[in-house]
CSV table of C-alpha atoms in Angstrom, one decimal:
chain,number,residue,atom,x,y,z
S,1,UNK,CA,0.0,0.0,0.0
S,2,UNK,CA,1.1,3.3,-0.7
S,3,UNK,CA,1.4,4.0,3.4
S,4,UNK,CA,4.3,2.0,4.1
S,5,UNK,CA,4.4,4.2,8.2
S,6,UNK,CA,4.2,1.8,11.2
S,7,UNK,CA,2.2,3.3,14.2
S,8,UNK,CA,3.3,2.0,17.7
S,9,UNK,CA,0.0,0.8,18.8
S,10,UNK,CA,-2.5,0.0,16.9
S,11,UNK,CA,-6.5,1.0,17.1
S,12,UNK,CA,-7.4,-2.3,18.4
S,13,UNK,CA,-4.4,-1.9,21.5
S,14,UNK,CA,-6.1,1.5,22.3
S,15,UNK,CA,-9.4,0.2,22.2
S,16,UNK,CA,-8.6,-3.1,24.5
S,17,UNK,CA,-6.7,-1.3,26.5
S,18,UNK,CA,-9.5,1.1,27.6
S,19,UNK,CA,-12.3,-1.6,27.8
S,20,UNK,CA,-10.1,-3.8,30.3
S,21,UNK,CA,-9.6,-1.1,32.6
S,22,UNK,CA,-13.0,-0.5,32.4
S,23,UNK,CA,-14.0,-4.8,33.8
S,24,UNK,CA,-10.8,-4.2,36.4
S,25,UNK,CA,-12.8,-0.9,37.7
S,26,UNK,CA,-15.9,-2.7,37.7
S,27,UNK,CA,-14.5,-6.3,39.2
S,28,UNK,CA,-13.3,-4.2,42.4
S,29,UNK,CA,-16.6,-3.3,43.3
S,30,UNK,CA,-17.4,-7.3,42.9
S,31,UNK,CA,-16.2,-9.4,45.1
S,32,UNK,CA,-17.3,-12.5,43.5
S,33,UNK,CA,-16.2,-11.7,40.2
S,34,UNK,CA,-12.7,-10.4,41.3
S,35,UNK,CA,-12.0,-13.9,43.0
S,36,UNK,CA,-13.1,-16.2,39.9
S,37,UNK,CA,-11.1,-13.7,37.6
S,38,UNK,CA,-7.8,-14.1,39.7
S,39,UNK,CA,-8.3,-17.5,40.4
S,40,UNK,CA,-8.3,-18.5,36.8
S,41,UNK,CA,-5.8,-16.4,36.0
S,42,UNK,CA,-2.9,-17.9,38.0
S,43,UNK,CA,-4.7,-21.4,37.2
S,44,UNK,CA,-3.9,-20.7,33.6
S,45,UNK,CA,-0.4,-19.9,34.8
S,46,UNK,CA,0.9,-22.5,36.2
S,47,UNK,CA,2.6,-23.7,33.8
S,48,UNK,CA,4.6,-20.7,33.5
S,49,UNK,CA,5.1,-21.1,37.2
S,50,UNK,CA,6.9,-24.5,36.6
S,51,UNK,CA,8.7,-23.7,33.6
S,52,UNK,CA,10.4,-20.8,35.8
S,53,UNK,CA,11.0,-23.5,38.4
S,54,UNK,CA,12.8,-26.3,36.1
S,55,UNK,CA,14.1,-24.4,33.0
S,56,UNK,CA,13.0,-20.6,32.2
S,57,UNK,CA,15.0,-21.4,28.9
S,58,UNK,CA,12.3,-20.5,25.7
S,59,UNK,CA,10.3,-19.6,28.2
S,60,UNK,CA,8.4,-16.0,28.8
S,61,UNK,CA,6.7,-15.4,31.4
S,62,UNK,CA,5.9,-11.6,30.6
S,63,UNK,CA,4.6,-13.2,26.9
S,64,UNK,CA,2.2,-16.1,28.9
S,65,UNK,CA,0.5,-13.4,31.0
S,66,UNK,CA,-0.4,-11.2,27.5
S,67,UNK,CA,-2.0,-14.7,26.1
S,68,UNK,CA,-3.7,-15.4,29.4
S,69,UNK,CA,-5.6,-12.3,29.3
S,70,UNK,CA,-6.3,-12.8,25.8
S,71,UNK,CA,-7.7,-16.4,26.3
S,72,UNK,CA,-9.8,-15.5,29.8
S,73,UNK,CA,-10.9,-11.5,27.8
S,74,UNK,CA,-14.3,-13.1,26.4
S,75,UNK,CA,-14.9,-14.8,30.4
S,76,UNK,CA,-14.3,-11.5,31.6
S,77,UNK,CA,-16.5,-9.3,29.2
S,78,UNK,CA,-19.1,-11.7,29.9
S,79,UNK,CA,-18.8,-11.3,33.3
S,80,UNK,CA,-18.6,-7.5,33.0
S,81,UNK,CA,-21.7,-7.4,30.9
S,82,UNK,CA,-23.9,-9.7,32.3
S,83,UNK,CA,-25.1,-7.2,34.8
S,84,UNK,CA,-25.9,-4.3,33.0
S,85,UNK,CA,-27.6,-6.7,30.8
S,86,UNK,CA,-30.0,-7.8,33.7
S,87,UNK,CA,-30.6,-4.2,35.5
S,88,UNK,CA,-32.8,-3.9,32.4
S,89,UNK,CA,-31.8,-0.2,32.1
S,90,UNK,CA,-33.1,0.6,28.4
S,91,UNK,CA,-30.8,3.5,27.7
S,92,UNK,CA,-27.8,1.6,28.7
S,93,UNK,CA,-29.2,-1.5,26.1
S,94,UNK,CA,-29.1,1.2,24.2
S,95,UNK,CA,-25.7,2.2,24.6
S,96,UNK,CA,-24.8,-1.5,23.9
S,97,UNK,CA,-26.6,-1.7,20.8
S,98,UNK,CA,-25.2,1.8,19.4
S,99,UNK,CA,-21.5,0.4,20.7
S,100,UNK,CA,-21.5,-2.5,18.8
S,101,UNK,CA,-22.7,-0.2,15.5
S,102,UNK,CA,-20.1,2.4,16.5
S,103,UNK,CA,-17.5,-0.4,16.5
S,104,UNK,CA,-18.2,-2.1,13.2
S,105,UNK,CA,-18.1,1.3,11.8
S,106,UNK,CA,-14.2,2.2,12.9
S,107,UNK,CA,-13.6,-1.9,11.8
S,108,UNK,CA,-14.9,-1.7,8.4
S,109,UNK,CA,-13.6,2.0,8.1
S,110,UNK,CA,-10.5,0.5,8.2
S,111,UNK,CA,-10.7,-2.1,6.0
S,112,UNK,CA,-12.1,-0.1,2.9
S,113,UNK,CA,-8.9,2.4,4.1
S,114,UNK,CA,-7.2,0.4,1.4
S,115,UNK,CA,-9.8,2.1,-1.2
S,116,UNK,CA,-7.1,5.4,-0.6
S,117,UNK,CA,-3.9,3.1,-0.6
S,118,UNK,CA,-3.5,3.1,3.0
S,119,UNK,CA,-3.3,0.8,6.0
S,120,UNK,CA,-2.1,-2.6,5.7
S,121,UNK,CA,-2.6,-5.3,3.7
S,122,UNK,CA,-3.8,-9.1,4.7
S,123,UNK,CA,-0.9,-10.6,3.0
S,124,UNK,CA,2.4,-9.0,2.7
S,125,UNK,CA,3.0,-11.3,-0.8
S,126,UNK,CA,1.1,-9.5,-3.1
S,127,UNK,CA,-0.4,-6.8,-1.4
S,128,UNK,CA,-3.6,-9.0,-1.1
S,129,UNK,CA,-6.2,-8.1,1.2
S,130,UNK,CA,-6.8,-5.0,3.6
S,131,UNK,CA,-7.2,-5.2,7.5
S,132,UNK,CA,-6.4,-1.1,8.1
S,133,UNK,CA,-4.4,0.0,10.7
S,134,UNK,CA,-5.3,-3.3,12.7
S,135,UNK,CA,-2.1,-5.5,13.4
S,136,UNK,CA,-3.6,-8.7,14.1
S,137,UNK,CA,-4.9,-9.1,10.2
S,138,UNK,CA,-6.2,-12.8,11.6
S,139,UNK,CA,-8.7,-11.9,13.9
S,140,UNK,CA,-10.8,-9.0,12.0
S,141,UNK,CA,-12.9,-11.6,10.1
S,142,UNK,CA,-13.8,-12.8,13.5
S,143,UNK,CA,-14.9,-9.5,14.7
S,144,UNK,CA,-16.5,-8.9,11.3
S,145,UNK,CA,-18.7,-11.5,12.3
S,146,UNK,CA,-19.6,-11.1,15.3
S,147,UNK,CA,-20.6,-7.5,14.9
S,148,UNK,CA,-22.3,-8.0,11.3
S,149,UNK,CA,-24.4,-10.5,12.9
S,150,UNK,CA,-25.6,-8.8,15.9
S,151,UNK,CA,-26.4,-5.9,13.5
S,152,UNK,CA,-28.5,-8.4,11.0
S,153,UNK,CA,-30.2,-9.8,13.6
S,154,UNK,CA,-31.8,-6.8,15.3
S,155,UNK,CA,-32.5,-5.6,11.3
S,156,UNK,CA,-34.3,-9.1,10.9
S,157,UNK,CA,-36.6,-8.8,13.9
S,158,UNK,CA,-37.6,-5.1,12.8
S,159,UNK,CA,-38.5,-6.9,9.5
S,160,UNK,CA,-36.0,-4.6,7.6
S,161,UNK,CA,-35.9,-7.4,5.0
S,162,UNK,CA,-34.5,-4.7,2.5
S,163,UNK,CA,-31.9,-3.8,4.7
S,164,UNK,CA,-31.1,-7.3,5.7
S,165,UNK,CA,-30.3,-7.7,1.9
S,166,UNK,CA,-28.0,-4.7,1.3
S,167,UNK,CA,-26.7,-5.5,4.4
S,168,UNK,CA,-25.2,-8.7,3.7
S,169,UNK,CA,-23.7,-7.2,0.4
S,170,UNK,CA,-21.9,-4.8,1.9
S,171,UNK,CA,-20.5,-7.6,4.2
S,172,UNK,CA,-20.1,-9.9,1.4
S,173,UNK,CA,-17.4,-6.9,-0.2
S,174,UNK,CA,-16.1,-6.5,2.9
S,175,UNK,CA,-15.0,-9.9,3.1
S,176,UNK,CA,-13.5,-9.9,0.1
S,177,UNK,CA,-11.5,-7.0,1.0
S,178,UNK,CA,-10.2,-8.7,3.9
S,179,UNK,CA,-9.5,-11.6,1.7
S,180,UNK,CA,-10.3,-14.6,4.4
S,181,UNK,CA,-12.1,-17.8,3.6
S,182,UNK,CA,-13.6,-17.8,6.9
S,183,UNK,CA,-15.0,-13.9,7.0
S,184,UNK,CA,-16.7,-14.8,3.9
S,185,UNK,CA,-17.8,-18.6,4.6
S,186,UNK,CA,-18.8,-17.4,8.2
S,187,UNK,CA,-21.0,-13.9,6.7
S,188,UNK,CA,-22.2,-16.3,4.1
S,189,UNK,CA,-23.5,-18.8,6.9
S,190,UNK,CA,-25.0,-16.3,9.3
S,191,UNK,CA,-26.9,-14.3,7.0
S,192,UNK,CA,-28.6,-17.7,5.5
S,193,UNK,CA,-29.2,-19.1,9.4
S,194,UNK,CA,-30.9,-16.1,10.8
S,195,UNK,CA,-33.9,-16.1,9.0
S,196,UNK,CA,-34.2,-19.9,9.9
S,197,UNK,CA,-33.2,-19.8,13.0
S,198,UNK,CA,-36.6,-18.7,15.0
S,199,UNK,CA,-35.9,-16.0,17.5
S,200,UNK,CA,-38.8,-17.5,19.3
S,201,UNK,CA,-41.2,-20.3,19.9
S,202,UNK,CA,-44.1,-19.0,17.4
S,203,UNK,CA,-43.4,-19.7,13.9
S,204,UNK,CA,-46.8,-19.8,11.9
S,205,UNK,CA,-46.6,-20.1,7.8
S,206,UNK,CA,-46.9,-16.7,7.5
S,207,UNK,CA,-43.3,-16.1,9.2
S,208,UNK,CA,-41.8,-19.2,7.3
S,209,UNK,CA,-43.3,-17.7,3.9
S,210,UNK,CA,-41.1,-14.7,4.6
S,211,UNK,CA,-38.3,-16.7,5.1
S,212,UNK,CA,-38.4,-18.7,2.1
S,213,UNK,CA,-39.1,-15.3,-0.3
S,214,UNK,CA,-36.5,-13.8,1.6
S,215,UNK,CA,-34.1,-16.7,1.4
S,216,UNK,CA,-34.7,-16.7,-2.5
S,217,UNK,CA,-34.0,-13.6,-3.1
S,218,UNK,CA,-30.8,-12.8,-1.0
S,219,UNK,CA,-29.6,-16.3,-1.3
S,220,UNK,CA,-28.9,-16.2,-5.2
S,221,UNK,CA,-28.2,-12.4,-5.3
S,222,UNK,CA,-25.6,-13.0,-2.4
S,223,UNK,CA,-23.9,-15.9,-4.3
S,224,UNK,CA,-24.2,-13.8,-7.4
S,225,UNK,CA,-22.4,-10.9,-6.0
S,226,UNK,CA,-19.6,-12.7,-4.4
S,227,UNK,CA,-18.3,-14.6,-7.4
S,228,UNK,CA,-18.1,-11.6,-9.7
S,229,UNK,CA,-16.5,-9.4,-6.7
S,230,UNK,CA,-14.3,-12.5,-5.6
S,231,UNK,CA,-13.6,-13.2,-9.9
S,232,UNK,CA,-12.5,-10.0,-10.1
S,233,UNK,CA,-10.4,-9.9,-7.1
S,234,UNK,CA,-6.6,-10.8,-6.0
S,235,UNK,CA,-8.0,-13.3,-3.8
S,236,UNK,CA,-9.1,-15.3,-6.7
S,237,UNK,CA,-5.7,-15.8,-8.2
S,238,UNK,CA,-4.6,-16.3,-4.6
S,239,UNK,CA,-6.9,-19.5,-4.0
S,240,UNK,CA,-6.6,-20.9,-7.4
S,241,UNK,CA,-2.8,-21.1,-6.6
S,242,UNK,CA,-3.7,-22.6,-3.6
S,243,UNK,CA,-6.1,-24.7,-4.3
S,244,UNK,CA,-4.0,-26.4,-7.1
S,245,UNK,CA,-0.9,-26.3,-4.6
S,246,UNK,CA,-2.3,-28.2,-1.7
S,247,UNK,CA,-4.7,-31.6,-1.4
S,248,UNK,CA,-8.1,-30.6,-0.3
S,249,UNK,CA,-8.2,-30.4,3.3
S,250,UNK,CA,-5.1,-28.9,3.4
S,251,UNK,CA,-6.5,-26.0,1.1
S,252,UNK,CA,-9.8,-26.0,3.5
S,253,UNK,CA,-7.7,-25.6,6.9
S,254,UNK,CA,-4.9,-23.5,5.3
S,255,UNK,CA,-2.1,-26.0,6.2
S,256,UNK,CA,-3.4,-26.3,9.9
S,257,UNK,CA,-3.6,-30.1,9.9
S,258,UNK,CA,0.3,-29.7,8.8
S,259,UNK,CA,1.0,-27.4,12.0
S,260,UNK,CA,-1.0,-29.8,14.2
S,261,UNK,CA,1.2,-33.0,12.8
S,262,UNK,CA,4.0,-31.3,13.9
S,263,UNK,CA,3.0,-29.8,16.6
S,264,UNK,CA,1.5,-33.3,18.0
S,265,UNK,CA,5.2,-34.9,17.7
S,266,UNK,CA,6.7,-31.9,19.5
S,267,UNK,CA,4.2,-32.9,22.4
S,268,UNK,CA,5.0,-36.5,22.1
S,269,UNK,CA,8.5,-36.1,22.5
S,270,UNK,CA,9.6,-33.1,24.4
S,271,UNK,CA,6.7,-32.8,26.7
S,272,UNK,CA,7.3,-34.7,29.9
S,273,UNK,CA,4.6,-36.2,31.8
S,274,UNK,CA,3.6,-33.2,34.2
S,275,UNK,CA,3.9,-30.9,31.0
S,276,UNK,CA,1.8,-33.5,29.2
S,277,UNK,CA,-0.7,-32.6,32.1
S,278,UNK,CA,-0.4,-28.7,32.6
S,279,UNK,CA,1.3,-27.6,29.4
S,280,UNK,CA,4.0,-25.6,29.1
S,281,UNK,CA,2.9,-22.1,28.3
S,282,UNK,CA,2.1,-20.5,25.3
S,283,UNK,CA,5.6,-18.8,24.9
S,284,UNK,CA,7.0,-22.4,25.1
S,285,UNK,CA,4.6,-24.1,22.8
S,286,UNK,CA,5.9,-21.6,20.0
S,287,UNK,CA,9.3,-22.1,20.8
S,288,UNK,CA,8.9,-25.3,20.1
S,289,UNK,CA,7.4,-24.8,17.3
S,290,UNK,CA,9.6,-22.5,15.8
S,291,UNK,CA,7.3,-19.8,16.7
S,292,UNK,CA,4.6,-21.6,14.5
S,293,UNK,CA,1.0,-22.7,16.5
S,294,UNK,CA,-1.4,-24.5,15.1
S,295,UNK,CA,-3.9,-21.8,14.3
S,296,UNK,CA,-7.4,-24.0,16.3
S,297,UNK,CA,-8.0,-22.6,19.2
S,298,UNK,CA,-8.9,-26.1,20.7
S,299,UNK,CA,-5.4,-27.7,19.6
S,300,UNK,CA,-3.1,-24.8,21.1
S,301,UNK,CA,-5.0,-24.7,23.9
S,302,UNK,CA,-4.4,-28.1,24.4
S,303,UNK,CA,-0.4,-27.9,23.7
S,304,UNK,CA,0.3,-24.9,25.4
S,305,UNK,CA,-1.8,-25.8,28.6
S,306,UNK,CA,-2.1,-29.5,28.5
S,307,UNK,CA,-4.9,-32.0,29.6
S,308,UNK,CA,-6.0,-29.5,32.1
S,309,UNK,CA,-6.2,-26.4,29.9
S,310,UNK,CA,-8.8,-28.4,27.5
S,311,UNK,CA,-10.5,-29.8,30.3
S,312,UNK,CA,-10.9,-26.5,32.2
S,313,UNK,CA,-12.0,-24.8,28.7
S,314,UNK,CA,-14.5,-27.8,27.5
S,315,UNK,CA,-16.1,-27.8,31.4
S,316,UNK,CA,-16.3,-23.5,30.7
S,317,UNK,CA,-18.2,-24.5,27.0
S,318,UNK,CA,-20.5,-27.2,28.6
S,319,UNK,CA,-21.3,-24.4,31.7
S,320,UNK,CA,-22.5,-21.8,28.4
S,321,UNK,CA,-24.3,-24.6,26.8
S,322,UNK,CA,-26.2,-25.5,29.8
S,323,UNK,CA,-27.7,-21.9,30.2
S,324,UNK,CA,-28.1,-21.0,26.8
S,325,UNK,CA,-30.4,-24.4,26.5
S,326,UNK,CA,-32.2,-23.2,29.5
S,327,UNK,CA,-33.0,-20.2,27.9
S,328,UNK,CA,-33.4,-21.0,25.0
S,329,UNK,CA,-37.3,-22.6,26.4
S,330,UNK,CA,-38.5,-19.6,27.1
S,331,UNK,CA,-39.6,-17.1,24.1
S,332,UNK,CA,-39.3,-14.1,26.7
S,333,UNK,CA,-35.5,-14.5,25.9
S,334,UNK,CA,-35.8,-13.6,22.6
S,335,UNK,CA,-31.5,-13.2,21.5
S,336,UNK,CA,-31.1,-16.5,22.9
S,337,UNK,CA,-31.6,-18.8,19.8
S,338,UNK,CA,-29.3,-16.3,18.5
S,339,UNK,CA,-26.4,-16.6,20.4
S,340,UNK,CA,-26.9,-20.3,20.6
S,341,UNK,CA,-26.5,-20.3,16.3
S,342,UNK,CA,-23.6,-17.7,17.3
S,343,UNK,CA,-21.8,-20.0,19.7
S,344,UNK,CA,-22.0,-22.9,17.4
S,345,UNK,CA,-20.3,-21.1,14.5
S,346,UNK,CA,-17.8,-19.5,16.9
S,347,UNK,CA,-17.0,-22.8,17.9
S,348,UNK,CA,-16.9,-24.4,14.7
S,349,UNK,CA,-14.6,-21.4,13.6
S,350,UNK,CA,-12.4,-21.6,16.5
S,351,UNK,CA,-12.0,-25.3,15.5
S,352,UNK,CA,-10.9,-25.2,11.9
S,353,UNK,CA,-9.6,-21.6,11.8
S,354,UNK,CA,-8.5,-20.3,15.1
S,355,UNK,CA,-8.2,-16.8,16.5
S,356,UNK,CA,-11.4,-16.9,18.6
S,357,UNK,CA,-11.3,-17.3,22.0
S,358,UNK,CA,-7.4,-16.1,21.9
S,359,UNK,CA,-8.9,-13.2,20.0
S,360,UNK,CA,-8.0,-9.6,21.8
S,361,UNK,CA,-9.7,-7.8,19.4
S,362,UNK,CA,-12.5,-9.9,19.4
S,363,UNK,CA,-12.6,-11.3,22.6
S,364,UNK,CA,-14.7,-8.3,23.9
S,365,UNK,CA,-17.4,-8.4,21.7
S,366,UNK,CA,-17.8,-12.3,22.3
S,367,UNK,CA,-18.9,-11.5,26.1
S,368,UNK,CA,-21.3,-8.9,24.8
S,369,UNK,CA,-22.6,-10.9,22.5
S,370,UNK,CA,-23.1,-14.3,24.6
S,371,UNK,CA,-24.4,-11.6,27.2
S,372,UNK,CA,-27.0,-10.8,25.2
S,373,UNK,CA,-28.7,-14.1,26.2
S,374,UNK,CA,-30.2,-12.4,29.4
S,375,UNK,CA,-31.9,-9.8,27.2
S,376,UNK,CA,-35.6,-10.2,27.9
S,377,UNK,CA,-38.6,-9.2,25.2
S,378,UNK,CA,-39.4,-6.3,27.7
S,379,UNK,CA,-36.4,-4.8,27.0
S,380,UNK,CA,-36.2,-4.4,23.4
S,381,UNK,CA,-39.0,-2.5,23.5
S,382,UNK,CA,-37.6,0.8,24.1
S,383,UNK,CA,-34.1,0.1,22.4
């Protein structure tokens, strides 16, 4: 790009920075919170604490704090906005609502920045792709998503049916722009589930009929649009080189099942049996790996905090799934069907893509959105 200047933090830094201040502020006035928060913390630590204790060598224990925090961000957002969710205070739902819009503004600002030759690009090679003035290029689909969706959904249930349908074109450039297989797989899939998904119990034939003349019309026009802009677009001739480069599932997870081969024999043979239990860290997970992780967040959870990490973060998923079932009965909870469709394709993308639960950037957003659940029918009315 034509702006080749490297700013010393970037927007999403700034922006993190601020909203984690903001859960510490509010964690000190909550007890409860403030215990589970440090209590995990220094569970997720351990590790660290016991590569200090046998061999600090390719070890950091500045570097495993920073990746901590980045893994436990969407627990804490959660946990920060589950209570102004339930005060039921309309003007702060508001807030929320008009935070989440203000946000995917400055996100896909940035992206189309590359529209006047500045920011920077996806992929060095090529100058292919745009992700702004955002360092961590990996996780903006991510945060694409979740905001886009939240955004689509709230259009859907005012019946904004036309706006649902420009909507998802303007995400469907946007994904190109950003050049990622799962920004536009993952925009592709929401879009298509929303209208199916039933934000609650009632469903007569006169909803479904708008669903299916919806579905006809974006469906085709969606596909339509993203092969000419994709055709006409450096990302084609990026994943036709690709594509006839790699076998198949290579191409699909982007070499990931490579990383995890190697990765697996690294744990195999250099993990011993206490690290096979707690992990070693994340800073000594990529030294091992020549600074190369496996890019699913399952898998380098796993290998940088062993048996325990996955155990603690499965037991963490099975706790959300619980609730959001439990909601999910009751029609009064109208965003929970939602963010059940929500989780499932974060989890799914976390799985095969990575950068979702280690997000920093997106992290946030993923407790405000699985927040959300709480919001009651009563509420939207004034939003």
């Amino acid at each position: 790009m034509k702006s080749n200047n490297v700013l010393p933090v970037s927007i999403g830094q700034i922006f993190k920075t601020l909203v984690l201040i903001l859960i510490f502020v509010r964690f000190l006035f909550s007890v409860k919170y403030l215990i589970i928060s440090i209590f995990l913390f220094f569970l997720l630590l351990i590790p660290s604490f016991y590569q200090l204790v046998i061999n600090s060598e390719n070890s950091s224990f500045l570097f495993d704090i920073v990746k901590v925090s980045r893994y436990l961000l969407p627990l804490f957002s959660l946990l920060f906005f589950i209570p102004i969710i339930r005060r039921k205070d309309q003007s702060i739902i508001r807030m929320l609502f008009n935070l989440v819009k203000f946000s995917y503004i400055i996100l896909v600002g940035n992206i189309l920045l590359k529209l006047f030759g500045l920011g920077y690009p996806m992929y060095e090679e090529g100058n292919i792709g745009s992700k702004g003035y955002f360092f961590a290029g990996n996780e903006i689909s991510v945060l694409l998503i979740i905001l886009a969706s939240i955004i689509a959904f709230d259009l859907w249930l005012r019946k904004r049916r036309g706006l649902y349908i420009l909507f998802l074109i303007l995400n469907i450039m946007v994904g190109v722009m950003v050049s990622s297989k799962t920004g536009l797989i993952g925009i592709g899939l929401i879009f298509l589930l929303i209208p199916i998904k039933k934000p609650t119990r009632k469903f007569g034939l006169k909803k479904l009929k708008g669903v299916i003349i919806t579905s006809i019309i974006a469906l085709p026009l969606g596909l339509l649009v993203t092969w000419r802009i994709i055709k006409n677009s450096p990302i084609f001739d990026r994943f036709s080189f690709f594509w006839d480069k790699l076998d198949f599932w290579t191409f699909v997870l982007s070499s990931r099942n490579k990383f995890f081969g190697r990765a697996y024999e690294n744990y195999k043979e250099n993990y011993n049996l206490i690290e096979k239990f707690i992990g070693v860290g994340q800073s000594k997970y990529e030294a091992l790996n020549q600074g190369k992780i496996v890019e699913m967040d399952v898998a380098d959870i796993f290998f940088a905090y062993g048996i325990f990490g996955l155990i603690l973060f499965l037991f963490l998923t099975y706790v959300l799934w619980i609730q959001l079932l439990r909601l999910r009965r009751y029609s009064a909870f109208y965003f929970a069907n939602f963010v059940f469709l929500m989780v499932l394709v974060l989890l799914s993308i976390s799985t095969m893509a990575g950068h979702v639960f280690s997000s920093g950037m997106a992290g946030i957003f993923i407790g405000l959105l699985i927040s959300l659940m709480y919001l009651k029918l009563d509420d939207k009315t004034s939003k």
